[in-house]
Short mmCIF file of C-alpha atoms in Angstrom, two decimals:
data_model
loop_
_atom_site.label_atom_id
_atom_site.label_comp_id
_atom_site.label_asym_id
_atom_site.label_seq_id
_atom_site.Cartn_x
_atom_site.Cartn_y
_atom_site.Cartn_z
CA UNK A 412 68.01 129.66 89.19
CA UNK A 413 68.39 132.98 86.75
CA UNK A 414 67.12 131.79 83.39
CA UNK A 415 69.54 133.97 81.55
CA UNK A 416 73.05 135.02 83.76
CA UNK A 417 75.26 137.73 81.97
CA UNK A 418 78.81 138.66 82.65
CA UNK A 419 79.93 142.12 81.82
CA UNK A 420 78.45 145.52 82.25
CA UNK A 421 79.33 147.60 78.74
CA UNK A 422 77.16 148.32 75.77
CA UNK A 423 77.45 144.48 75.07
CA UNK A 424 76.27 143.48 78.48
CA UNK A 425 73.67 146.39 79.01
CA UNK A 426 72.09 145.32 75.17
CA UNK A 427 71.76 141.55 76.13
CA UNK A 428 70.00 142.41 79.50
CA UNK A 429 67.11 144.54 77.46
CA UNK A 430 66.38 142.10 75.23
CA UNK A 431 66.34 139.26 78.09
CA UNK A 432 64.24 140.96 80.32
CA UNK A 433 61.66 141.98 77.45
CA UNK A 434 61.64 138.32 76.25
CA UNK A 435 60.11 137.96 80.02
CA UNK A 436 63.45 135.73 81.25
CA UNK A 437 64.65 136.09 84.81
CA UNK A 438 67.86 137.74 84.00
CA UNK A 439 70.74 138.98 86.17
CA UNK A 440 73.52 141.27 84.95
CA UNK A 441 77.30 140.88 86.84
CA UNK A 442 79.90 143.69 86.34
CA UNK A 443 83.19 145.10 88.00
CA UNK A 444 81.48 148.73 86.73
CA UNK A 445 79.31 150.46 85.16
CA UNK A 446 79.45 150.63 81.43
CA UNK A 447 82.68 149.24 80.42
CA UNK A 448 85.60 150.84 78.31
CA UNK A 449 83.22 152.88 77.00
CA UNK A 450 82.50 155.01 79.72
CA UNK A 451 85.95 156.25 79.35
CA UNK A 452 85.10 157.46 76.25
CA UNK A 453 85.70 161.54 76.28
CA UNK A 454 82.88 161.89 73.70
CA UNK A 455 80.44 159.37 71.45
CA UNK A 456 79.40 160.30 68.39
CA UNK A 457 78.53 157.56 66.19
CA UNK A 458 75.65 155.92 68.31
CA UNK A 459 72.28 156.79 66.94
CA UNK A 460 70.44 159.19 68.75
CA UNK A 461 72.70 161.01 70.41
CA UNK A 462 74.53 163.95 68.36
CA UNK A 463 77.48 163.65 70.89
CA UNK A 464 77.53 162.23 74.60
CA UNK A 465 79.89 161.69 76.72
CA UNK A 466 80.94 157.45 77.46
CA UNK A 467 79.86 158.03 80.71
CA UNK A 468 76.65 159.52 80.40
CA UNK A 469 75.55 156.68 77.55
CA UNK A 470 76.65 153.82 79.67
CA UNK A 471 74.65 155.62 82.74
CA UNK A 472 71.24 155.86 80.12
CA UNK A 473 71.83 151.92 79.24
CA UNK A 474 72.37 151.28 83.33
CA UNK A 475 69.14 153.08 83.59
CA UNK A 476 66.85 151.32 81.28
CA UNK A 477 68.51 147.92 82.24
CA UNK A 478 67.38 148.29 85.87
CA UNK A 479 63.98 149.93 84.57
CA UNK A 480 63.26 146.26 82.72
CA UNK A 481 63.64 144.85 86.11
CA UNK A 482 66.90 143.25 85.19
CA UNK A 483 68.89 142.76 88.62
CA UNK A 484 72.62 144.43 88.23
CA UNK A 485 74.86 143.53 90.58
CA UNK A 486 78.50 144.88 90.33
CA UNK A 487 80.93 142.06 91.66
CA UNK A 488 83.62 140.41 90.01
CA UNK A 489 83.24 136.65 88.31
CA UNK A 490 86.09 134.69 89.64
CA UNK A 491 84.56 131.01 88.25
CA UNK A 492 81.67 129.43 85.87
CA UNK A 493 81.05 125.67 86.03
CA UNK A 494 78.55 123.18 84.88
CA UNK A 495 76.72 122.50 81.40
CA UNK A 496 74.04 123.36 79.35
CA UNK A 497 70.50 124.26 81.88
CA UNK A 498 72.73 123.73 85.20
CA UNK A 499 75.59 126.68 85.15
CA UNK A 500 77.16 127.30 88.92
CA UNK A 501 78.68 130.60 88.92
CA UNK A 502 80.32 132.24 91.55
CA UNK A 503 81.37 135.98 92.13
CA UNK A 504 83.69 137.40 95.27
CA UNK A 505 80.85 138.33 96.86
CA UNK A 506 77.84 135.22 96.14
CA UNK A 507 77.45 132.63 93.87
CA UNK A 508 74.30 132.18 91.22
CA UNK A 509 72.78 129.58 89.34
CA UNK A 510 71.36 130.16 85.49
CA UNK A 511 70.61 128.26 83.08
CA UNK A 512 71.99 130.29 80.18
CA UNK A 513 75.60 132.47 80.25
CA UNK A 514 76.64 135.56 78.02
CA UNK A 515 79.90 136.73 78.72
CA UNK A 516 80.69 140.23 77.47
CA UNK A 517 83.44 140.47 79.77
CA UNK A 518 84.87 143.54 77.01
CA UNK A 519 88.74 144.40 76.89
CA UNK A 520 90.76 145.96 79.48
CA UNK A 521 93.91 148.57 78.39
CA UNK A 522 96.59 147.29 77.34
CA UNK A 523 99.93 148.13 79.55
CA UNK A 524 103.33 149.78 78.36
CA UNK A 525 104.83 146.96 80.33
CA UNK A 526 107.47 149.80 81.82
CA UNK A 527 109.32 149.50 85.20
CA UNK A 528 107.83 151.90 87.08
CA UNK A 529 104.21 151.90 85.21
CA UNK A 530 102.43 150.18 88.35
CA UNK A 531 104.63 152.75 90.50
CA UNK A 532 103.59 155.75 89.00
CA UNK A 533 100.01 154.33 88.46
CA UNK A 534 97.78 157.41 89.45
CA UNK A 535 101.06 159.32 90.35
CA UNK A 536 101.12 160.38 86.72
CA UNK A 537 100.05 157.51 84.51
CA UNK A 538 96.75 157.33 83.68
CA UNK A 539 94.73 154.78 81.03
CA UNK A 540 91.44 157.29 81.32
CA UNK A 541 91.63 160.88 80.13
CA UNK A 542 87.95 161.14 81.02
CA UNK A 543 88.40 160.22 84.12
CA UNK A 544 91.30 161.75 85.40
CA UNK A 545 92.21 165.11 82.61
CA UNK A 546 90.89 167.47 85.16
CA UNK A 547 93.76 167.16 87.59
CA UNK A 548 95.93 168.45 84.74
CA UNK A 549 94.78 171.86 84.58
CA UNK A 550 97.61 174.08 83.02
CA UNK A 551 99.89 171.14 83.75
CA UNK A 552 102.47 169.29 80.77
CA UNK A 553 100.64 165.61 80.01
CA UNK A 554 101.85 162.89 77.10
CA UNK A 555 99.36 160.66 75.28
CA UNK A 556 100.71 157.39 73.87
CA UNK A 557 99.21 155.67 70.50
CA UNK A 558 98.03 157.03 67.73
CA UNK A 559 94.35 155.72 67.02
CA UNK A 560 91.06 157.29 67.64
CA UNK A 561 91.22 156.87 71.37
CA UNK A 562 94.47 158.43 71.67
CA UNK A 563 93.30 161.16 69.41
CA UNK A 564 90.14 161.56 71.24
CA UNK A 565 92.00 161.66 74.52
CA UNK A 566 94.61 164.46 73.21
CA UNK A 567 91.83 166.64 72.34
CA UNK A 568 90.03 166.65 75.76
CA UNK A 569 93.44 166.81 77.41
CA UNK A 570 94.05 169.69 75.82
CA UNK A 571 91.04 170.99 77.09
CA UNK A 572 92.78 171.50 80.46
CA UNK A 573 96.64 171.30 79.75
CA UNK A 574 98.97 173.55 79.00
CA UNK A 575 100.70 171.67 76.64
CA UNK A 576 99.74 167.84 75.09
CA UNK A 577 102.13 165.82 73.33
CA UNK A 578 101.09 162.90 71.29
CA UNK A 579 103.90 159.91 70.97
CA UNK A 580 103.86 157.27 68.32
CA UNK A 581 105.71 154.81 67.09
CA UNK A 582 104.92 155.05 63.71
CA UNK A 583 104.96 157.97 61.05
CA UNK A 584 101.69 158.70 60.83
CA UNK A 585 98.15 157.82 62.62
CA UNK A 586 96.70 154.39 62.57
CA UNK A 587 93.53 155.07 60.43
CA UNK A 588 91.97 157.96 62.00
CA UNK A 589 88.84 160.03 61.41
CA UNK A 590 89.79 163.00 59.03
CA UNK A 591 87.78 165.31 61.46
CA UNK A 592 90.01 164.17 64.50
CA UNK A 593 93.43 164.69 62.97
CA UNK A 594 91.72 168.24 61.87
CA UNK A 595 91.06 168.98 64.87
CA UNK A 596 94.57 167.87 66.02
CA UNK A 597 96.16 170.43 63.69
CA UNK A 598 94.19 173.11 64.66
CA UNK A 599 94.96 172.74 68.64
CA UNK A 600 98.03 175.09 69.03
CA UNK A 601 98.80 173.52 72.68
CA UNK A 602 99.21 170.17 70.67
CA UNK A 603 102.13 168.44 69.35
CA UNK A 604 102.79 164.97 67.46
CA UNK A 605 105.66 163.59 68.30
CA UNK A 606 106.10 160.44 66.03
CA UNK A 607 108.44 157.51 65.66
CA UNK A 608 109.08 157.51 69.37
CA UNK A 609 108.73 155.03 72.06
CA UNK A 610 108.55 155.71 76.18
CA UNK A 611 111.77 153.88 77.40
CA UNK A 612 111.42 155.20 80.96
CA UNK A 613 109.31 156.68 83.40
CA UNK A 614 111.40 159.40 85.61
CA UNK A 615 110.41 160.61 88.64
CA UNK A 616 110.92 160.80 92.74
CA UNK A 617 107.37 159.94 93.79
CA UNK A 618 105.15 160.84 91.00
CA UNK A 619 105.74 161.20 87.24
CA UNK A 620 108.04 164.27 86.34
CA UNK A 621 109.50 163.18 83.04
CA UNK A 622 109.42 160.42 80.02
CA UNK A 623 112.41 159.26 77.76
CA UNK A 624 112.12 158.31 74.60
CA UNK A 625 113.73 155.34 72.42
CA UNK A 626 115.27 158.62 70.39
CA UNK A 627 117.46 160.11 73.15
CA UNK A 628 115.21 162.69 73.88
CA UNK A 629 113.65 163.44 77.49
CA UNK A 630 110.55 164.90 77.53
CA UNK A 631 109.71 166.73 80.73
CA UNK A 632 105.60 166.15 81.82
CA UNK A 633 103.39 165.68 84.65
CA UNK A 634 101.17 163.10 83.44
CA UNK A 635 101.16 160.41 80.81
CA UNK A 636 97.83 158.77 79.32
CA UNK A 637 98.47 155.00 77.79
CA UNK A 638 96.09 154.72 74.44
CA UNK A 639 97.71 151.86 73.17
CA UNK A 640 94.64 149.42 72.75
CA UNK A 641 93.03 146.51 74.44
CA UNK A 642 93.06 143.04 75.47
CA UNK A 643 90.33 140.70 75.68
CA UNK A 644 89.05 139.58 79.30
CA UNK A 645 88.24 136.23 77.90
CA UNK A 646 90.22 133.91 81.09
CA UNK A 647 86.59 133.10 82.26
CA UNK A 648 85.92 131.67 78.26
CA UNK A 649 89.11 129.95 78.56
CA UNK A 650 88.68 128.19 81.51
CA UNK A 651 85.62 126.60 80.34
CA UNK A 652 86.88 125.44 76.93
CA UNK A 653 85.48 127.73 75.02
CA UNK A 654 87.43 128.25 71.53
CA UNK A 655 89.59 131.26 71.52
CA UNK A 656 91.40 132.61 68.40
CA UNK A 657 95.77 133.19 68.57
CA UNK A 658 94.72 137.13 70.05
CA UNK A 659 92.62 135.21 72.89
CA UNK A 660 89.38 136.56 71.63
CA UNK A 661 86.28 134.44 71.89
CA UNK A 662 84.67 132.65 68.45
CA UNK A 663 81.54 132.53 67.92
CA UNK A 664 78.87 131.75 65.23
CA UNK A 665 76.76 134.46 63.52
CA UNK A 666 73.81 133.64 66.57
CA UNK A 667 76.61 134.23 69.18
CA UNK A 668 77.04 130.31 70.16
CA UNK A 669 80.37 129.75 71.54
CA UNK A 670 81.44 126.03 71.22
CA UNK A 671 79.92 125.06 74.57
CA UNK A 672 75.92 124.66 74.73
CA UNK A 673 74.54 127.23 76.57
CA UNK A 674 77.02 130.07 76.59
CA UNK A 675 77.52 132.66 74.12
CA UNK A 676 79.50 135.77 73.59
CA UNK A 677 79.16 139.20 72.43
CA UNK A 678 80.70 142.76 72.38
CA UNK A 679 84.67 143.54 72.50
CA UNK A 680 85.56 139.98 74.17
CA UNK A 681 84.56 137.96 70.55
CA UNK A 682 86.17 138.04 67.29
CA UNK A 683 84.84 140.68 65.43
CA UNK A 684 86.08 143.31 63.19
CA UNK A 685 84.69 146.29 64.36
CA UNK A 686 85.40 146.87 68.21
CA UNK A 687 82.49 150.04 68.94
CA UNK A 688 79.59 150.55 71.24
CA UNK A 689 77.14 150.31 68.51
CA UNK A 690 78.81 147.37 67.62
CA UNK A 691 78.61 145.60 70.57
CA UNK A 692 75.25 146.67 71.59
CA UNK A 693 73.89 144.66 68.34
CA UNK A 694 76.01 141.18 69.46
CA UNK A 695 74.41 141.37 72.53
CA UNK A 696 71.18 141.62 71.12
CA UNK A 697 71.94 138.53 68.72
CA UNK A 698 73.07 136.83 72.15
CA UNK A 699 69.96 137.16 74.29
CA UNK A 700 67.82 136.44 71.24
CA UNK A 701 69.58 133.40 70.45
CA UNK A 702 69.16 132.33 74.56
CA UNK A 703 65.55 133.26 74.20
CA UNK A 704 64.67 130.82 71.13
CA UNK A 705 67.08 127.97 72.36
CA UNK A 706 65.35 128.23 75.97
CA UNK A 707 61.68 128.15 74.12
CA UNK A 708 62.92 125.15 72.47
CA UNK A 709 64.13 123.44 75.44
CA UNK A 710 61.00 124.09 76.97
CA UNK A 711 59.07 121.90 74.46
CA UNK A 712 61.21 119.27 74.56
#
């Protein structure tokens, strides 16, 4: 039995397992992949440390120094946690585990346009990663929907490679962006801000070949990136009673108890204002240290 069993493999996740191991706790780490949303990321900059670094490349440094600790990382998908306090049963797709102690930071996942043809098209032209996938779009015609950071973030590398990048949002003007981002925006000749629009539909034979907008207006492209926010993965929280607010995110106290002894959450999945990987990585510091000193306790009693 793991004294200390995390779910989730983002800054959250990665932060939890550091602190677990170096409290001297047999931990093991459970992810679908490596790093989380935030190895999506095109480029970091607010994470002490590093000037600017790419998601991918941060999440691969706190992968590293995770498995250095001697934390076991196993990436495998939590289907089911049962049990109480000192006696948690959980079991993965692959193998089941017992721990005494759970921290899900199970993170967000993007959320969907909810168009027809959006599974359809699904790496045929819509994309949710501009990191991953902006390199097939070399001198090509590409969309970005939203109009936050991310989408910002993701214009600018797109543009890096595309002939032509427009940005559609719904509303008149960008949801509370860094200055130096919508700078950079305006300076980006191959960049254009479409606003007050909505995708309708997704045209095209077998792949993506154009959008159409709530405003009569068809935009001809060959790939669309969805930066319309997240969702919380909190289904595992729910099914074991764990208080959720009305958005489905999980509450906790300022220690990172949920509700049910022995489990606590941290990172994107709880209710917190700030969603960020510096964020995150602090909650799931709070987490482990909060499993350390109510193990310690236990272990008196």
């Amino acid at each position: 039995m793991y004294d200390v069993l995390i779910v989730g493999t983002g800054p959250a996740g990665y932060t939890a397992a550091i602190y677990s191991a170096r409290y001297n706790l047999d931990t093991i780490q459970i992810g679908e992949m490596p790093g989380g949303l935030i190895s999506e990321a095109p480029e970091v900059c607010n994470y002490p440390g590093f000037e600017s670094i790419s998601g991918m490349e941060l999440s691969n440094k706190m992968e590293e120094q995770t498995k250095e600790l001697g934390v076991e990382v196993v990436y495998d998908e939590v289907i089911e946690i049962k049990g109480e306090d000192l006696d948690f049963k959980v079991k993965a797709k692959r193998d089941e585990y017992e721990a005494k102690k759970i921290i899900l930071a199970t993170g967000q996942e993007r959320r969907r346009l909810g168009l027809d043809r959006e599974n359809e098209f699904k790496g045929k032209g819509v994309s949710y990663c501009a990191t991953c996938d902006a390199a097939f779009y070399d001198d090509k015609v590409v969309g970005v929907v939203g109009g936050g950071d991310a989408a910002l973030a993701s214009a600018l590398l797109l543009s890096d490679h595309a002939e032509k990048v427009y940005i559609l949002y719904r509303r008149d003007e960008f949801f509370r962006p860094e200055p130096i981002r919508v700078k950079e925006i305006e300076q980006r000749e191959n960049i254009e801000s479409v606003f007050e629009v909505n995708v309708e539909n997704l045209v095209g034979e077998e792949k993506l070949e154009a959008v159409e907008l709530d405003n009569s207006e068809k935009l001809e492209m060959d790939g669309l990136f969805i930066e319309i926010g997240s969702i919380p993965n909190s289904d595992l929280a729910e099914d074991l009673g764990i208080n959720l607010t009305e958005e489905d995110y999980i509450i906790t106290d300022e220690e990172r108890r949920t509700n049910i002894p022995g489990v606590y959450g941290a990172g994107d999945v709880i209710d917190s204002p700030l969603k960020q990987g510096i964020t995150a990585a602090g909650q799931g510091a709070e987490a482990a240290s909060t499993a350390y000193e109510e193990l310690k306790k236990e272990e008196v009693e």
